[in-house]
Amino acid sequence: MSMAVLCQVKRADHPFYIRDIDLNIYSIEELCYFVDHNLALVEEDFFDDALIGWIGEELQDHNFVRTLERIRKEGVQPLGRMLHALNAETGWIYVQDREAFEKTLDGNRKLPGPERLRLRADSLVGYGKYTKAIEEYKRILGMEDLEGLGEQFLGTVYNNMGVTYARLFEMDEAINCLRKAYDSIHSREALRNYLCAVYLARGTEGFENSADELKADKETRETLLSEIKDRKLPEPEGDINSLLGEWVREYHRETAR
């Protein structure tokens, strides 16, 4: 990923490394840019000793460091208050955007833990950090408080994990996850994603066998196979990256998640 940020304040001689997405930042403005575009990756411990130390040592912003340390010591909604302090320091949130930012921040804070983790995993997928994203999806599936979130949430996790496995060309794992997504929600979109993965890995014969197993009627399977072929998909085991992003976008449009 590349980004251009006009820096009007001191630029660090040594960057701060954001491990989640393998990104080096050199200024407070780049930090603001990262936060603004990646709230799902900004967790409660984001302003840790390493980041605060970098702000003090490399950017020489000792007043801001003292503010952050005081907020952390008080321990009352530290992340939100630190982000507000960052905005007060830099003015990175335009006045007309503050309400939307507050709404997003408050909404993320109120989400159940598994929901927040799913947003984090989806963000990692967006940066191409597929292995890390799969680790997060697995963490979600290992949590104990999933029942209250419903089958739709579980299906979304399996769907996104399946697409992520496909990006790694681990098609058996992808098919397994996408089948679980279909078993969770039984939607036409989930069925299409599953059969599409089967087609990519096993061709038309595999598609037909899986459609038989799910007792898909003739009209449904012919329509789905036509849709899949109309996308001009590559041959099985070919380069499928051009398709995978559209899977996720269509899935979220269908499920409004």
PDB file of C-alpha atoms in Angstrom:
ATOM      1  CA  MET A   1       0.000   0.000   0.000  1.00  0.00           C
ATOM      2  CA  SER A   2       1.254   3.509  -0.795  1.00  0.00           C
ATOM      3  CA  MET A   3       0.022   6.792   0.590  1.00  0.00           C
ATOM      4  CA  ALA A   4       1.015  10.433   0.270  1.00  0.00           C
ATOM      5  CA  VAL A   5       0.534  12.777   3.214  1.00  0.00           C
ATOM      6  CA  LEU A   6       1.664  16.398   3.258  1.00  0.00           C
ATOM      7  CA  CYS A   7       3.526  16.757   6.548  1.00  0.00           C
ATOM      8  CA  GLN A   8       3.651  20.256   8.013  1.00  0.00           C
ATOM      9  CA  VAL A   9       5.203  19.312  11.344  1.00  0.00           C
ATOM     10  CA  LYS A  10       8.369  17.490  12.394  1.00  0.00           C
ATOM     11  CA  ARG A  11       9.120  14.297  10.505  1.00  0.00           C
ATOM     12  CA  ALA A  12      10.758  11.454  12.423  1.00  0.00           C
ATOM     13  CA  ASP A  13      14.249  10.301  11.574  1.00  0.00           C
ATOM     14  CA  HIS A  14      13.186   6.775  12.506  1.00  0.00           C
ATOM     15  CA  PRO A  15       9.671   5.533  11.664  1.00  0.00           C
ATOM     16  CA  PHE A  16       7.099   3.934  13.894  1.00  0.00           C
ATOM     17  CA  TYR A  17       6.226   0.446  12.659  1.00  0.00           C
ATOM     18  CA  ILE A  18       2.550  -0.530  12.655  1.00  0.00           C
ATOM     19  CA  ARG A  19       2.855  -4.297  12.780  1.00  0.00           C
ATOM     20  CA  ASP A  20      -0.706  -5.187  11.754  1.00  0.00           C
ATOM     21  CA  ILE A  21      -0.287  -3.933   8.203  1.00  0.00           C
ATOM     22  CA  ASP A  22       3.525  -3.720   7.952  1.00  0.00           C
ATOM     23  CA  LEU A  23       3.459   0.061   7.672  1.00  0.00           C
ATOM     24  CA  ASN A  24       6.089   2.619   8.665  1.00  0.00           C
ATOM     25  CA  ILE A  25       4.898   6.114   9.559  1.00  0.00           C
ATOM     26  CA  TYR A  26       7.112   9.163   9.959  1.00  0.00           C
ATOM     27  CA  SER A  27       4.858  11.953  11.248  1.00  0.00           C
ATOM     28  CA  ILE A  28       1.905  12.763  13.462  1.00  0.00           C
ATOM     29  CA  GLU A  29      -0.099  13.474  10.307  1.00  0.00           C
ATOM     30  CA  GLU A  30       0.563  10.002   8.960  1.00  0.00           C
ATOM     31  CA  LEU A  31      -0.596   8.642  12.316  1.00  0.00           C
ATOM     32  CA  CYS A  32      -3.816  10.642  11.927  1.00  0.00           C
ATOM     33  CA  TYR A  33      -4.269   9.312   8.403  1.00  0.00           C
ATOM     34  CA  PHE A  34      -3.876   5.734   9.592  1.00  0.00           C
ATOM     35  CA  VAL A  35      -6.391   6.203  12.420  1.00  0.00           C
ATOM     36  CA  ASP A  36      -8.880   7.958  10.164  1.00  0.00           C
ATOM     37  CA  HIS A  37      -8.860   5.125   7.640  1.00  0.00           C
ATOM     38  CA  ASN A  38      -8.444   2.154   9.977  1.00  0.00           C
ATOM     39  CA  LEU A  39     -10.546   2.588  13.106  1.00  0.00           C
ATOM     40  CA  ALA A  40     -11.225  -1.154  13.168  1.00  0.00           C
ATOM     41  CA  LEU A  41      -7.489  -1.725  13.679  1.00  0.00           C
ATOM     42  CA  VAL A  42      -7.168   0.869  16.440  1.00  0.00           C
ATOM     43  CA  GLU A  43      -7.698  -1.126  19.619  1.00  0.00           C
ATOM     44  CA  GLU A  44      -7.686  -0.078  23.251  1.00  0.00           C
ATOM     45  CA  ASP A  45      -3.950  -0.644  23.596  1.00  0.00           C
ATOM     46  CA  PHE A  46      -3.046   1.215  20.409  1.00  0.00           C
ATOM     47  CA  PHE A  47      -1.364   4.061  22.303  1.00  0.00           C
ATOM     48  CA  ASP A  48       1.097   1.794  24.071  1.00  0.00           C
ATOM     49  CA  ASP A  49       4.550   2.525  25.485  1.00  0.00           C
ATOM     50  CA  ALA A  50       6.154   2.082  22.080  1.00  0.00           C
ATOM     51  CA  LEU A  51       3.917   4.583  20.266  1.00  0.00           C
ATOM     52  CA  ILE A  52       3.940   7.143  23.067  1.00  0.00           C
ATOM     53  CA  GLY A  53       7.704   6.807  23.356  1.00  0.00           C
ATOM     54  CA  TRP A  54       8.101   7.351  19.608  1.00  0.00           C
ATOM     55  CA  ILE A  55       5.959  10.499  19.729  1.00  0.00           C
ATOM     56  CA  GLY A  56       8.171  11.872  22.473  1.00  0.00           C
ATOM     57  CA  GLU A  57      11.569  10.795  21.186  1.00  0.00           C
ATOM     58  CA  GLU A  58      11.159  11.155  17.430  1.00  0.00           C
ATOM     59  CA  LEU A  59       8.554  13.905  17.126  1.00  0.00           C
ATOM     60  CA  GLN A  60       9.613  15.762  20.272  1.00  0.00           C
ATOM     61  CA  ASP A  61       5.960  16.422  21.135  1.00  0.00           C
ATOM     62  CA  HIS A  62       6.374  16.239  24.894  1.00  0.00           C
ATOM     63  CA  ASN A  63       3.169  18.101  25.756  1.00  0.00           C
ATOM     64  CA  PHE A  64       1.124  15.563  23.800  1.00  0.00           C
ATOM     65  CA  VAL A  65       3.004  12.725  25.483  1.00  0.00           C
ATOM     66  CA  ARG A  66       2.144  14.116  28.900  1.00  0.00           C
ATOM     67  CA  THR A  67      -1.516  14.311  27.873  1.00  0.00           C
ATOM     68  CA  LEU A  68      -1.521  10.709  26.681  1.00  0.00           C
ATOM     69  CA  GLU A  69       0.186   9.461  29.821  1.00  0.00           C
ATOM     70  CA  ARG A  70      -2.299  11.302  32.014  1.00  0.00           C
ATOM     71  CA  ILE A  71      -5.262   9.823  30.128  1.00  0.00           C
ATOM     72  CA  ARG A  72      -3.790   6.348  30.318  1.00  0.00           C
ATOM     73  CA  LYS A  73      -3.172   6.706  34.048  1.00  0.00           C
ATOM     74  CA  GLU A  74      -6.764   7.836  34.670  1.00  0.00           C
ATOM     75  CA  GLY A  75      -8.051   4.812  32.750  1.00  0.00           C
ATOM     76  CA  VAL A  76     -11.474   6.243  31.846  1.00  0.00           C
ATOM     77  CA  GLN A  77     -12.323   5.466  28.193  1.00  0.00           C
ATOM     78  CA  PRO A  78      -8.662   5.928  27.317  1.00  0.00           C
ATOM     79  CA  LEU A  79      -8.830   5.193  23.595  1.00  0.00           C
ATOM     80  CA  GLY A  80     -11.605   7.646  22.819  1.00  0.00           C
ATOM     81  CA  ARG A  81     -10.021  10.362  24.914  1.00  0.00           C
ATOM     82  CA  MET A  82      -6.600   9.777  23.340  1.00  0.00           C
ATOM     83  CA  LEU A  83      -8.084  10.072  19.871  1.00  0.00           C
ATOM     84  CA  HIS A  84      -9.757  13.315  20.898  1.00  0.00           C
ATOM     85  CA  ALA A  85      -6.425  14.501  22.232  1.00  0.00           C
ATOM     86  CA  LEU A  86      -4.819  13.595  18.917  1.00  0.00           C
ATOM     87  CA  ASN A  87      -7.424  15.668  17.118  1.00  0.00           C
ATOM     88  CA  ALA A  88      -6.921  18.578  19.514  1.00  0.00           C
ATOM     89  CA  GLU A  89      -3.194  18.375  18.822  1.00  0.00           C
ATOM     90  CA  THR A  90      -3.475  18.293  15.028  1.00  0.00           C
ATOM     91  CA  GLY A  91      -6.988  19.271  13.963  1.00  0.00           C
ATOM     92  CA  TRP A  92      -7.077  16.275  11.621  1.00  0.00           C
ATOM     93  CA  ILE A  93     -10.855  15.835  11.825  1.00  0.00           C
ATOM     94  CA  TYR A  94     -12.629  18.591   9.925  1.00  0.00           C
ATOM     95  CA  VAL A  95     -15.534  20.189  11.778  1.00  0.00           C
ATOM     96  CA  GLN A  96     -18.075  18.775   9.308  1.00  0.00           C
ATOM     97  CA  ASP A  97     -16.645  15.276   9.776  1.00  0.00           C
ATOM     98  CA  ARG A  98     -16.551  15.152  13.553  1.00  0.00           C
ATOM     99  CA  GLU A  99     -20.104  13.905  13.997  1.00  0.00           C
ATOM    100  CA  ALA A 100     -19.538  10.991  11.606  1.00  0.00           C
ATOM    101  CA  PHE A 101     -16.248  10.118  13.289  1.00  0.00           C
ATOM    102  CA  GLU A 102     -17.862  10.214  16.737  1.00  0.00           C
ATOM    103  CA  LYS A 103     -20.685   8.007  15.522  1.00  0.00           C
ATOM    104  CA  THR A 104     -18.277   5.447  14.084  1.00  0.00           C
ATOM    105  CA  LEU A 105     -16.081   5.467  17.183  1.00  0.00           C
ATOM    106  CA  ASP A 106     -19.060   5.122  19.519  1.00  0.00           C
ATOM    107  CA  GLY A 107     -20.598   2.412  17.341  1.00  0.00           C
ATOM    108  CA  ASN A 108     -17.389   0.385  17.351  1.00  0.00           C
ATOM    109  CA  ARG A 109     -17.086   0.752  21.114  1.00  0.00           C
ATOM    110  CA  LYS A 110     -20.594  -0.640  21.645  1.00  0.00           C
ATOM    111  CA  LEU A 111     -20.167  -3.654  19.370  1.00  0.00           C
ATOM    112  CA  PRO A 112     -19.791  -7.081  20.983  1.00  0.00           C
ATOM    113  CA  GLY A 113     -16.244  -8.393  21.016  1.00  0.00           C
ATOM    114  CA  PRO A 114     -16.747 -10.848  18.124  1.00  0.00           C
ATOM    115  CA  GLU A 115     -18.222  -8.089  15.945  1.00  0.00           C
ATOM    116  CA  ARG A 116     -15.261  -5.795  16.585  1.00  0.00           C
ATOM    117  CA  LEU A 117     -12.881  -8.629  15.816  1.00  0.00           C
ATOM    118  CA  ARG A 118     -14.669  -9.359  12.548  1.00  0.00           C
ATOM    119  CA  LEU A 119     -14.263  -5.737  11.469  1.00  0.00           C
ATOM    120  CA  ARG A 120     -10.584  -6.013  12.332  1.00  0.00           C
ATOM    121  CA  ALA A 121     -10.200  -9.223  10.326  1.00  0.00           C
ATOM    122  CA  ASP A 122     -12.028  -7.741   7.346  1.00  0.00           C
ATOM    123  CA  SER A 123      -9.714  -4.709   7.474  1.00  0.00           C
ATOM    124  CA  LEU A 124      -6.668  -6.970   7.441  1.00  0.00           C
ATOM    125  CA  VAL A 125      -8.047  -8.697   4.349  1.00  0.00           C
ATOM    126  CA  GLY A 126      -8.307  -5.284   2.712  1.00  0.00           C
ATOM    127  CA  TYR A 127      -4.574  -4.804   3.269  1.00  0.00           C
ATOM    128  CA  GLY A 128      -3.752  -8.242   1.903  1.00  0.00           C
ATOM    129  CA  LYS A 129      -2.809  -9.626   5.324  1.00  0.00           C
ATOM    130  CA  TYR A 130      -4.611 -12.869   4.674  1.00  0.00           C
ATOM    131  CA  THR A 131      -2.850 -15.108   7.171  1.00  0.00           C
ATOM    132  CA  LYS A 132      -3.362 -12.592   9.973  1.00  0.00           C
ATOM    133  CA  ALA A 133      -7.004 -12.186   8.994  1.00  0.00           C
ATOM    134  CA  ILE A 134      -7.603 -15.933   9.093  1.00  0.00           C
ATOM    135  CA  GLU A 135      -6.068 -16.051  12.568  1.00  0.00           C
ATOM    136  CA  GLU A 136      -8.579 -13.423  13.667  1.00  0.00           C
ATOM    137  CA  TYR A 137     -11.517 -15.249  12.072  1.00  0.00           C
ATOM    138  CA  LYS A 138     -10.449 -18.373  13.931  1.00  0.00           C
ATOM    139  CA  ARG A 139     -10.287 -16.395  17.178  1.00  0.00           C
ATOM    140  CA  ILE A 140     -13.883 -15.353  16.600  1.00  0.00           C
ATOM    141  CA  LEU A 141     -15.025 -18.918  16.010  1.00  0.00           C
ATOM    142  CA  GLY A 142     -13.321 -19.949  19.250  1.00  0.00           C
ATOM    143  CA  MET A 143     -15.207 -17.408  21.344  1.00  0.00           C
ATOM    144  CA  GLU A 144     -17.915 -18.502  23.735  1.00  0.00           C
ATOM    145  CA  ASP A 145     -20.407 -15.658  23.220  1.00  0.00           C
ATOM    146  CA  LEU A 146     -21.408 -16.248  19.607  1.00  0.00           C
ATOM    147  CA  GLU A 147     -24.909 -17.634  20.096  1.00  0.00           C
ATOM    148  CA  GLY A 148     -26.478 -14.249  20.726  1.00  0.00           C
ATOM    149  CA  LEU A 149     -25.148 -12.893  17.446  1.00  0.00           C
ATOM    150  CA  GLY A 150     -27.187 -15.281  15.307  1.00  0.00           C
ATOM    151  CA  GLU A 151     -26.585 -17.461  12.291  1.00  0.00           C
ATOM    152  CA  GLN A 152     -26.200 -14.457   9.987  1.00  0.00           C
ATOM    153  CA  PHE A 153     -23.091 -13.321  11.840  1.00  0.00           C
ATOM    154  CA  LEU A 154     -21.622 -16.808  11.850  1.00  0.00           C
ATOM    155  CA  GLY A 155     -22.326 -17.165   8.148  1.00  0.00           C
ATOM    156  CA  THR A 156     -20.598 -13.859   7.435  1.00  0.00           C
ATOM    157  CA  VAL A 157     -17.483 -14.943   9.327  1.00  0.00           C
ATOM    158  CA  TYR A 158     -17.320 -18.240   7.459  1.00  0.00           C
ATOM    159  CA  ASN A 159     -17.967 -16.523   4.129  1.00  0.00           C
ATOM    160  CA  ASN A 160     -15.207 -13.965   4.594  1.00  0.00           C
ATOM    161  CA  MET A 161     -12.797 -16.564   5.912  1.00  0.00           C
ATOM    162  CA  GLY A 162     -13.571 -18.779   2.925  1.00  0.00           C
ATOM    163  CA  VAL A 163     -12.853 -15.978   0.477  1.00  0.00           C
ATOM    164  CA  THR A 164      -9.619 -15.218   2.349  1.00  0.00           C
ATOM    165  CA  TYR A 165      -8.509 -18.831   2.095  1.00  0.00           C
ATOM    166  CA  ALA A 166      -9.246 -18.665  -1.625  1.00  0.00           C
ATOM    167  CA  ARG A 167      -6.948 -15.638  -1.929  1.00  0.00           C
ATOM    168  CA  LEU A 168      -4.223 -17.891  -0.519  1.00  0.00           C
ATOM    169  CA  PHE A 169      -5.193 -20.564  -3.076  1.00  0.00           C
ATOM    170  CA  GLU A 170      -6.093 -22.938  -0.230  1.00  0.00           C
ATOM    171  CA  MET A 171      -9.215 -24.044  -2.028  1.00  0.00           C
ATOM    172  CA  ASP A 172     -10.114 -27.037   0.155  1.00  0.00           C
ATOM    173  CA  GLU A 173     -10.236 -24.758   3.202  1.00  0.00           C
ATOM    174  CA  ALA A 174     -12.134 -22.150   1.183  1.00  0.00           C
ATOM    175  CA  ILE A 175     -14.745 -24.668   0.101  1.00  0.00           C
ATOM    176  CA  ASN A 176     -15.124 -25.972   3.643  1.00  0.00           C
ATOM    177  CA  CYS A 177     -15.713 -22.469   5.045  1.00  0.00           C
ATOM    178  CA  LEU A 178     -18.084 -21.413   2.271  1.00  0.00           C
ATOM    179  CA  ARG A 179     -20.101 -24.599   2.772  1.00  0.00           C
ATOM    180  CA  LYS A 180     -20.423 -23.726   6.468  1.00  0.00           C
ATOM    181  CA  ALA A 181     -21.517 -20.233   5.492  1.00  0.00           C
ATOM    182  CA  TYR A 182     -24.263 -21.728   3.360  1.00  0.00           C
ATOM    183  CA  ASP A 183     -25.267 -24.155   6.108  1.00  0.00           C
ATOM    184  CA  SER A 184     -25.594 -21.203   8.486  1.00  0.00           C
ATOM    185  CA  ILE A 185     -27.793 -18.932   6.383  1.00  0.00           C
ATOM    186  CA  HIS A 186     -29.047 -20.938   3.366  1.00  0.00           C
ATOM    187  CA  SER A 187     -29.134 -17.868   1.137  1.00  0.00           C
ATOM    188  CA  ARG A 188     -28.846 -17.949  -2.619  1.00  0.00           C
ATOM    189  CA  GLU A 189     -25.754 -15.761  -2.415  1.00  0.00           C
ATOM    190  CA  ALA A 190     -24.048 -18.168  -0.011  1.00  0.00           C
ATOM    191  CA  LEU A 191     -24.959 -21.064  -2.295  1.00  0.00           C
ATOM    192  CA  ARG A 192     -23.490 -19.235  -5.289  1.00  0.00           C
ATOM    193  CA  ASN A 193     -20.244 -18.460  -3.437  1.00  0.00           C
ATOM    194  CA  TYR A 194     -19.863 -22.071  -2.354  1.00  0.00           C
ATOM    195  CA  LEU A 195     -20.555 -23.530  -5.783  1.00  0.00           C
ATOM    196  CA  CYS A 196     -18.322 -20.925  -7.398  1.00  0.00           C
ATOM    197  CA  ALA A 197     -15.421 -22.032  -5.187  1.00  0.00           C
ATOM    198  CA  VAL A 198     -16.132 -25.641  -6.051  1.00  0.00           C
ATOM    199  CA  TYR A 199     -16.144 -24.773  -9.743  1.00  0.00           C
ATOM    200  CA  LEU A 200     -12.812 -22.955  -9.466  1.00  0.00           C
ATOM    201  CA  ALA A 201     -11.200 -25.904  -7.706  1.00  0.00           C
ATOM    202  CA  ARG A 202     -12.925 -28.864  -9.342  1.00  0.00           C
ATOM    203  CA  GLY A 203     -14.509 -27.662 -12.559  1.00  0.00           C
ATOM    204  CA  THR A 204     -17.998 -28.278 -13.943  1.00  0.00           C
ATOM    205  CA  GLU A 205     -18.141 -31.876 -12.736  1.00  0.00           C
ATOM    206  CA  GLY A 206     -17.361 -30.831  -9.177  1.00  0.00           C
ATOM    207  CA  PHE A 207     -19.977 -28.110  -9.434  1.00  0.00           C
ATOM    208  CA  GLU A 208     -22.628 -30.572 -10.561  1.00  0.00           C
ATOM    209  CA  ASN A 209     -21.737 -33.083  -7.840  1.00  0.00           C
ATOM    210  CA  SER A 210     -21.994 -30.446  -5.123  1.00  0.00           C
ATOM    211  CA  ALA A 211     -25.240 -29.121  -6.570  1.00  0.00           C
ATOM    212  CA  ASP A 212     -26.608 -32.686  -6.497  1.00  0.00           C
ATOM    213  CA  GLU A 213     -25.558 -33.051  -2.869  1.00  0.00           C
ATOM    214  CA  LEU A 214     -27.409 -29.870  -1.916  1.00  0.00           C
ATOM    215  CA  LYS A 215     -30.422 -30.906  -3.989  1.00  0.00           C
ATOM    216  CA  ALA A 216     -30.313 -27.703  -6.000  1.00  0.00           C
ATOM    217  CA  ASP A 217     -33.053 -27.814  -8.620  1.00  0.00           C
ATOM    218  CA  LYS A 218     -32.221 -27.742 -12.315  1.00  0.00           C
ATOM    219  CA  GLU A 219     -33.231 -24.133 -12.840  1.00  0.00           C
ATOM    220  CA  THR A 220     -31.169 -22.901  -9.866  1.00  0.00           C
ATOM    221  CA  ARG A 221     -28.006 -24.757 -10.846  1.00  0.00           C
ATOM    222  CA  GLU A 222     -28.285 -23.731 -14.494  1.00  0.00           C
ATOM    223  CA  THR A 223     -28.763 -20.104 -13.498  1.00  0.00           C
ATOM    224  CA  LEU A 224     -25.855 -20.173 -11.046  1.00  0.00           C
ATOM    225  CA  LEU A 225     -23.537 -21.947 -13.482  1.00  0.00           C
ATOM    226  CA  SER A 226     -24.453 -19.431 -16.172  1.00  0.00           C
ATOM    227  CA  GLU A 227     -23.722 -16.545 -13.788  1.00  0.00           C
ATOM    228  CA  ILE A 228     -20.377 -18.076 -12.863  1.00  0.00           C
ATOM    229  CA  LYS A 229     -19.366 -18.642 -16.480  1.00  0.00           C
ATOM    230  CA  ASP A 230     -20.593 -15.181 -17.515  1.00  0.00           C
ATOM    231  CA  ARG A 231     -17.993 -13.761 -15.163  1.00  0.00           C
ATOM    232  CA  LYS A 232     -15.363 -15.248 -17.476  1.00  0.00           C
ATOM    233  CA  LEU A 233     -13.708 -17.073 -14.624  1.00  0.00           C
ATOM    234  CA  PRO A 234     -10.268 -18.534 -15.113  1.00  0.00           C
ATOM    235  CA  GLU A 235      -9.821 -22.243 -15.448  1.00  0.00           C
ATOM    236  CA  PRO A 236      -9.635 -24.187 -12.154  1.00  0.00           C
ATOM    237  CA  GLU A 237      -6.371 -23.578 -10.298  1.00  0.00           C
ATOM    238  CA  GLY A 238      -5.824 -20.351 -12.269  1.00  0.00           C
ATOM    239  CA  ASP A 239      -5.438 -16.802 -10.983  1.00  0.00           C
ATOM    240  CA  ILE A 240      -8.673 -16.051  -9.116  1.00  0.00           C
ATOM    241  CA  ASN A 241      -7.780 -12.833  -7.290  1.00  0.00           C
ATOM    242  CA  SER A 242      -9.763 -10.661  -9.707  1.00  0.00           C
ATOM    243  CA  LEU A 243     -12.956 -12.410  -8.633  1.00  0.00           C
ATOM    244  CA  LEU A 244     -12.536 -12.680  -4.887  1.00  0.00           C
ATOM    245  CA  GLY A 245     -13.016  -9.063  -3.903  1.00  0.00           C
ATOM    246  CA  GLU A 246     -16.311  -9.002  -5.759  1.00  0.00           C
ATOM    247  CA  TRP A 247     -17.468 -12.048  -3.800  1.00  0.00           C
ATOM    248  CA  VAL A 248     -17.162 -10.183  -0.522  1.00  0.00           C
ATOM    249  CA  ARG A 249     -18.763  -7.004  -1.878  1.00  0.00           C
ATOM    250  CA  GLU A 250     -21.724  -8.897  -3.318  1.00  0.00           C
ATOM    251  CA  TYR A 251     -22.127 -10.935  -0.153  1.00  0.00           C
ATOM    252  CA  HIS A 252     -22.281  -7.794   1.983  1.00  0.00           C
ATOM    253  CA  ARG A 253     -24.713  -6.135  -0.412  1.00  0.00           C
ATOM    254  CA  GLU A 254     -26.979  -9.172  -0.182  1.00  0.00           C
ATOM    255  CA  THR A 255     -26.798  -9.452   3.588  1.00  0.00           C
ATOM    256  CA  ALA A 256     -26.443  -5.717   4.405  1.00  0.00           C
ATOM    257  CA  ARG A 257     -23.489  -6.422   6.712  1.00  0.00           C
TER     258      ARG A 257
END
